[in-house]
Each structure stands twice: as structure tokens, then as C-alpha cells.
Short mmCIF file of C-alpha atoms in Angstrom, two decimals:
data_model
loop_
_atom_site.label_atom_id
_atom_site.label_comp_id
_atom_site.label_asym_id
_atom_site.label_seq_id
_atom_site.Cartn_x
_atom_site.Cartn_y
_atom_site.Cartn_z
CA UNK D 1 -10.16 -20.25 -3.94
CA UNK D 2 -6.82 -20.92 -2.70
CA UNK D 3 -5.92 -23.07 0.41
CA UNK D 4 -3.10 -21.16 2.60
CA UNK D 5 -1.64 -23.15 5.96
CA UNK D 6 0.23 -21.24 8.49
CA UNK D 7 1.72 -22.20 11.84
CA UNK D 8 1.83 -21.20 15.06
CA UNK D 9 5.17 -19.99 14.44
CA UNK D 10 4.44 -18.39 11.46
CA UNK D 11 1.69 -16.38 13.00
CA UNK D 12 4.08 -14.46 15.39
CA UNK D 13 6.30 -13.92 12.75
CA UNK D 14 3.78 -12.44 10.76
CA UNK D 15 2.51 -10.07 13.69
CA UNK D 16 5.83 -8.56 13.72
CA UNK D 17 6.30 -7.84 10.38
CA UNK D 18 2.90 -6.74 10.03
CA UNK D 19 3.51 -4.22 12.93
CA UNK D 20 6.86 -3.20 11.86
CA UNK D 21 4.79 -2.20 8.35
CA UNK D 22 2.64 -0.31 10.31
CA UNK D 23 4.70 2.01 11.49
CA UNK D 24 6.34 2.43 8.36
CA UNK D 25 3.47 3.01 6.40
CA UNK D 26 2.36 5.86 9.18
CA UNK D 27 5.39 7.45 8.94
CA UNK D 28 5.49 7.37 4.94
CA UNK D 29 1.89 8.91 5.51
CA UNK D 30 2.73 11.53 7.67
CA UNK D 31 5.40 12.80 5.44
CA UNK D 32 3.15 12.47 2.52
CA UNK D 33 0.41 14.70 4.15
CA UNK D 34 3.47 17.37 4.92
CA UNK D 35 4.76 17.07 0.89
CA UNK D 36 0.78 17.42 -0.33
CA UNK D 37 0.64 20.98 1.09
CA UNK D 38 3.12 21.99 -1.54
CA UNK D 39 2.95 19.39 -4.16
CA UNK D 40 0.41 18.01 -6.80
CA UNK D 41 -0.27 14.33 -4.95
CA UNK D 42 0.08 12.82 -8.16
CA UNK D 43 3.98 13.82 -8.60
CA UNK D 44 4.05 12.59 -4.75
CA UNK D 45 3.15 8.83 -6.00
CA UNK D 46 5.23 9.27 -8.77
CA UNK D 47 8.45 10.12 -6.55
CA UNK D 48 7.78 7.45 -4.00
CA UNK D 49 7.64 4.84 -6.87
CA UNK D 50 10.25 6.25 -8.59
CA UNK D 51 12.83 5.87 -5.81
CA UNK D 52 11.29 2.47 -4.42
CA UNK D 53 12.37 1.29 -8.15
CA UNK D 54 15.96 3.04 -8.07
CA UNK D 55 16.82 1.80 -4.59
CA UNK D 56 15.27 -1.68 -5.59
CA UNK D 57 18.12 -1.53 -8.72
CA UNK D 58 20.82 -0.19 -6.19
CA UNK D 59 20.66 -2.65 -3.62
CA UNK D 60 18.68 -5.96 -5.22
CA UNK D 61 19.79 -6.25 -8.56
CA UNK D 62 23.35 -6.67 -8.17
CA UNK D 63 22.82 -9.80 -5.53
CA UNK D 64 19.80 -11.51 -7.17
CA UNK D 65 20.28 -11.23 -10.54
CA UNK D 66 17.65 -10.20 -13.61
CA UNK D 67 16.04 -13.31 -13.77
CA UNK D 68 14.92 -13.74 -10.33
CA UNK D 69 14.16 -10.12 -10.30
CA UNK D 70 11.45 -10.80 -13.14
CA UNK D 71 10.57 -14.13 -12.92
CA UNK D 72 7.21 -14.75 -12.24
CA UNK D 73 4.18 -17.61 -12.86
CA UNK D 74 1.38 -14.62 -12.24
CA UNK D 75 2.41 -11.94 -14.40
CA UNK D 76 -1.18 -10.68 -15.00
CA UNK D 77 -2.00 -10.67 -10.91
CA UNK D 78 1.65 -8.78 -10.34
CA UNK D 79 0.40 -5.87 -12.36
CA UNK D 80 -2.57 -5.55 -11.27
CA UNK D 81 -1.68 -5.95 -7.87
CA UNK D 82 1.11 -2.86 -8.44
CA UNK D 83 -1.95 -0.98 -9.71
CA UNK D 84 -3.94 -1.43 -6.52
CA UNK D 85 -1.11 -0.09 -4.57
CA UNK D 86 -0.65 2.58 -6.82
CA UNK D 87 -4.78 3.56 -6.48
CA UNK D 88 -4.90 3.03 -2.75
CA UNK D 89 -1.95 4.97 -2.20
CA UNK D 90 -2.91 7.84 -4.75
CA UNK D 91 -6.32 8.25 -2.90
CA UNK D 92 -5.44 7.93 0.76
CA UNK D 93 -2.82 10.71 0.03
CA UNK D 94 -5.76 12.84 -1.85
CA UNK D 95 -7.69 12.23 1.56
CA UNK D 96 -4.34 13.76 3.77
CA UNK D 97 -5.00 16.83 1.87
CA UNK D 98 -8.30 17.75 2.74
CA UNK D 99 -8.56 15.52 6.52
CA UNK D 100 -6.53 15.32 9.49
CA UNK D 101 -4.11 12.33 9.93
CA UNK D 102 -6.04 10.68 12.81
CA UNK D 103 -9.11 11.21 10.59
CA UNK D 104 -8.44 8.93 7.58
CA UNK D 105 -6.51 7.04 9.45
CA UNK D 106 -8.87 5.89 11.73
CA UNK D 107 -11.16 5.43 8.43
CA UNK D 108 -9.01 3.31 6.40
CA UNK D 109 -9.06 0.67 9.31
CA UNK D 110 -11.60 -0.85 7.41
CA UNK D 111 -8.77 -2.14 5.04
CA UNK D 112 -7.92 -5.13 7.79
CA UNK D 113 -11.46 -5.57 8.33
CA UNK D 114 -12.78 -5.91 5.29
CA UNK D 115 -9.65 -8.08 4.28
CA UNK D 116 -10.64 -10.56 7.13
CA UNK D 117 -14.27 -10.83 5.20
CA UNK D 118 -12.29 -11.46 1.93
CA UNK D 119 -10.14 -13.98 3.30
CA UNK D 120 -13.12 -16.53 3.79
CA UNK D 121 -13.97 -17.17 0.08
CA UNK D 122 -10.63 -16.22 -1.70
CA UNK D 123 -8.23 -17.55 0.42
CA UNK D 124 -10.36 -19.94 2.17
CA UNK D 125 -9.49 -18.93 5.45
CA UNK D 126 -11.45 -19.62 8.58
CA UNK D 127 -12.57 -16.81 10.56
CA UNK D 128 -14.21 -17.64 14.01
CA UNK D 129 -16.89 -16.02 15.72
CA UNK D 130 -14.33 -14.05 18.13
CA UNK D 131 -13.08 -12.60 15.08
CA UNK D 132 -16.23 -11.99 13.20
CA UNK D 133 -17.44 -9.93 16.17
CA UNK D 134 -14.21 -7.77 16.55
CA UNK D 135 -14.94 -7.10 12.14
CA UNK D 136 -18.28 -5.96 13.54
CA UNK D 137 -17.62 -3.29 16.30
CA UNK D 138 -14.19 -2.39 13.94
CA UNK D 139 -16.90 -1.43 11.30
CA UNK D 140 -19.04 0.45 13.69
CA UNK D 141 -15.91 2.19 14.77
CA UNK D 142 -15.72 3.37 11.14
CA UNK D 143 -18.99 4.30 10.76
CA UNK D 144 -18.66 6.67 13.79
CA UNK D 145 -15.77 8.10 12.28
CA UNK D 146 -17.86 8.67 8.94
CA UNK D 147 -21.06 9.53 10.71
CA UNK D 148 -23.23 9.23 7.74
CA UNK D 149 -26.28 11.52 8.10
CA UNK D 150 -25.15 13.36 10.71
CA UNK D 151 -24.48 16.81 9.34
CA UNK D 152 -22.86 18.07 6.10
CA UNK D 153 -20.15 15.69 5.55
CA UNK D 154 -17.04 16.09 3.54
CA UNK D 155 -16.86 14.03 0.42
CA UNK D 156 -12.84 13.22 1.39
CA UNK D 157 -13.82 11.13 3.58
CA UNK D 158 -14.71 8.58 0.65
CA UNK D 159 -11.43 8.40 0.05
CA UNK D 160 -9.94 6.14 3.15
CA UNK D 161 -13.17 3.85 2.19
CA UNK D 162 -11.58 3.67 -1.38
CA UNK D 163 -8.19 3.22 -0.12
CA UNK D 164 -9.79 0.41 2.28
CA UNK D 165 -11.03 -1.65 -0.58
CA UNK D 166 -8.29 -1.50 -2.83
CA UNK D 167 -5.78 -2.46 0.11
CA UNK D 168 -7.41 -5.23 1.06
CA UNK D 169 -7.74 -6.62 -2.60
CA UNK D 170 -4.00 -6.00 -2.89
CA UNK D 171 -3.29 -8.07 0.54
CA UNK D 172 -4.89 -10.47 -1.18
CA UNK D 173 -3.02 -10.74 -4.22
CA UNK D 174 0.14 -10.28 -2.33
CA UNK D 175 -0.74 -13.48 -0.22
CA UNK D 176 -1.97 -15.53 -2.97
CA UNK D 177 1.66 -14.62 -5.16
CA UNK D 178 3.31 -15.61 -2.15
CA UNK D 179 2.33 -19.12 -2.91
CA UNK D 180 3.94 -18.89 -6.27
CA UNK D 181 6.36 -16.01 -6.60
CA UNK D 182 9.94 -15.40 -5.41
CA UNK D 183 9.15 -11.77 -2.45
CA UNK D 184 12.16 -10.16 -4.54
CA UNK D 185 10.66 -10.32 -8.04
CA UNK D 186 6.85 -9.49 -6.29
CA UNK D 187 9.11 -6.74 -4.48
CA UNK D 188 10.16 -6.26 -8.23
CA UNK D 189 6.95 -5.27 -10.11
CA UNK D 190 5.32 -3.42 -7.51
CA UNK D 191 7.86 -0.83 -8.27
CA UNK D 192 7.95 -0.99 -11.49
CA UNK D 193 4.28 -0.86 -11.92
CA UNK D 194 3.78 1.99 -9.70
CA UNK D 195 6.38 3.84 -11.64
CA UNK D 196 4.84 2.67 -15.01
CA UNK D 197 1.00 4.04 -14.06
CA UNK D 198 1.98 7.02 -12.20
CA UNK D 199 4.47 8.13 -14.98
CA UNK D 200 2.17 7.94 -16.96
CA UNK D 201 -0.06 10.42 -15.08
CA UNK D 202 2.50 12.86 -14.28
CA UNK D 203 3.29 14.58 -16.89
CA UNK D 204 -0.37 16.44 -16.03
CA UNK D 205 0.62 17.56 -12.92
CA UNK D 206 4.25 18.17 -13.07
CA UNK D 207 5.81 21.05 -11.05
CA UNK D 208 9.09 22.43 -10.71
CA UNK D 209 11.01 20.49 -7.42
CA UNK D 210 13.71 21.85 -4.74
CA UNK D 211 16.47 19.54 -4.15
CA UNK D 212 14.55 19.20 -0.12
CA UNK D 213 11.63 17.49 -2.70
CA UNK D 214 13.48 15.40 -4.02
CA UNK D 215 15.21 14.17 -1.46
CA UNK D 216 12.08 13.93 0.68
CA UNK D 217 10.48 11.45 -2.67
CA UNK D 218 14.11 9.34 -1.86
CA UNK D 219 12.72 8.97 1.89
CA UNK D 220 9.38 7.91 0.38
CA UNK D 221 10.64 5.37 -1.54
CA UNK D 222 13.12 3.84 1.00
CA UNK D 223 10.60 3.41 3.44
CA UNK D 224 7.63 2.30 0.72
CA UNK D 225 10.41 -0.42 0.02
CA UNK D 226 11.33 -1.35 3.64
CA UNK D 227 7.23 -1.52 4.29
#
């Protein structure tokens, strides 16, 4: 378990930026759905990655310097944290191909809910009753969304769920490497893990891209990096 303090302060600085991520995130999603009509999602990942590594080179490198870049305490929990991000992005972009926008959206809200349950015995956060109860109806919420048993069902909608879990875990890790890691070198690996796994799975999927592709994977990444 590990013991995180914040301050008042710190909390309103934190809504912002978590806002300001929210927005960019949406956006990056929207534009994903719009490139998955046309595109394998896998190549998708692998553009987004591939640019949020290039821009991280372009603009980072040059001002921190190699060694803060790479230096880390965690290198085992930086991978594997790049490897969430890489599944939970890979799967909620499946999901934009077969549901609506608002749809797995609205499902992958479980990510901050189930993220507040995780936070009790991994970060060893308190959450109070207020907070516990607004978890509760935010699951119900989902399930309505889902409606298990309620007709035939389309097995996309797993995906959000999927995306849900592995964002939260990744939250997680990010918070607990904030404790220990430089942001610029944790800024570091997730882009060079997500291009490491989903180059890896691209070849399979490959397709020939128009220069509007291409430039719409440099928007991806740009914004994946901003978020």
C-alpha cells in the first residue's frame, strides 16, 4: 500500500488538469471513431503512439536531456503501466467501431468509479460515505447503459468495461510513479511502450495510408501527449 497526502490546494489543481484531460481525451476519441471507419484500429494505436514518441523527441529531448528522459526507480511498473494504456486504448477504440460515442462513453465511466474502489487498499486513500454512495448510483448508471438481460445485447459493449479496468489500474500506477519518478521520463516510457507493443502488432494489420492519415495519427499523438 502506498500512503499519498494531498492538499487543499493540490486538489483544485488536480480538478483542472483532470478536466482539461477530459476533454482531450474526448476529442482524441472522437477522431479515433472517425479514422476506425477506414482504418484497421490496430494501425490507429500504432500512429497515435508513434507520433506521441516523435513529438516527445522534438520538443522534450533537446531541454531535458537523455538521462532524465529515462531515468527511472520503477522500470518494471513504467512498462507495464505503458501496456495498460496501450490495452485500454486499443479496446475502447474497438468499441467506437461497433457503438455510438455517447454509448461507450457513458460505459467507460466506470473507469473513475472503479478507480475510487482501488484507491482504498492500494493507495490507501480514504473514501467517505458521500463518495461511496455517488460510486454506487455511478455504477447503476452503467448498468443501465449495459442493461444486462434486457434483450439481445451487443458483445461491444464489453469493451468500455475492459477499457474501465485497465484505466483505472493505469491511474494507479501513474499516481504511485508520481511518488518516485520525474512526469517527463513517466511521460517518456508511456510512449515508448505504446510504440514498442503496438509495433509489434502492426505489421498484421498494416494498410496502405493517405498523407490526410497520417497527418490525422500526428493530431493523435499531439493531443495523447498534451492529455
Amino acid at each position: 500500500m502506498i500512503a499519498v497526502q494531498s492538499t487543499p490546494a493540490g486538489w483544485q489543481r488536480g480538478i483542472v488538469y483532470s478536466l482539461v484531460m477530459s476533454a482531450i481525451f474526448a476529442t482524441i476519441d472522437a477522431s479515433a471513431k472517425l479514422l476506425g471507419q477506414d482504418t484497421p484500429i490496430v494501425q490507429v494505436v500504432w500512429g497515435r503512439y508513434l507520433f506521441h514518441f516523435l513529438f516527445l523527441a522534438a520538443f522534450v529531448f533537446g531541454r531535458t536531456g537523455f538521462k532524465r528522459l529515462t531515468q527511472t526507480r520503477r522500470l518494471g511498473l513504467q512498462l507495464a503501466r505503458s501496456t495498460l494504456l496501450v490495452g485500454s486504448t486499443a479496446s475502447f477504440w474497438l468499441a467506437l467501431v461497433y457503438l455510438p460515442l455517447a454509448q461507450a462513453i457513458t460505459i467507460g465511466f466506470a473507469s473513475p468509479l472503479i478507480l475510487t474502489a482501488l484507491s482504498v487498499p492500494l493507495l490507501g486513500e480514504r473514501v467517505g460515505p458521500y463518495r461511496w454512495s455517488a460510486v454506487v448510483v455511478g455504477l447503476v448508471g452503467v448498468a443501465i447503459v449495459v442493461r444486462p438481460g434486457m434483450g439481445e445485447m451487443h458483445w461491444a459493449v464489453a469493451l468500455p468495461l475492459v477499457t474501465a479496468v485497465l484505466y483505472a489500474v493505469y491511474q494507479i500506477a501513474t499516481r504511485v510513479l508520481s511518488q518516485t519518478d520525474d512526469p517527463m521520463a513517466t511521460l517518456f516510457y508511456t510512449g515508448l511502450g505504446g510504440l514498442l507493443v503496438s509495433s509489434a502488432a502492426v505489421p498484421f494489420f498494416w494498410q496502405p495510408l493517405t498523407l490526410e492519415q497520417w497527418l490525422a495519427f500526428a493530431w493523435l499523438g499531439l493531443l495523447g501527449g498534451i492529455g
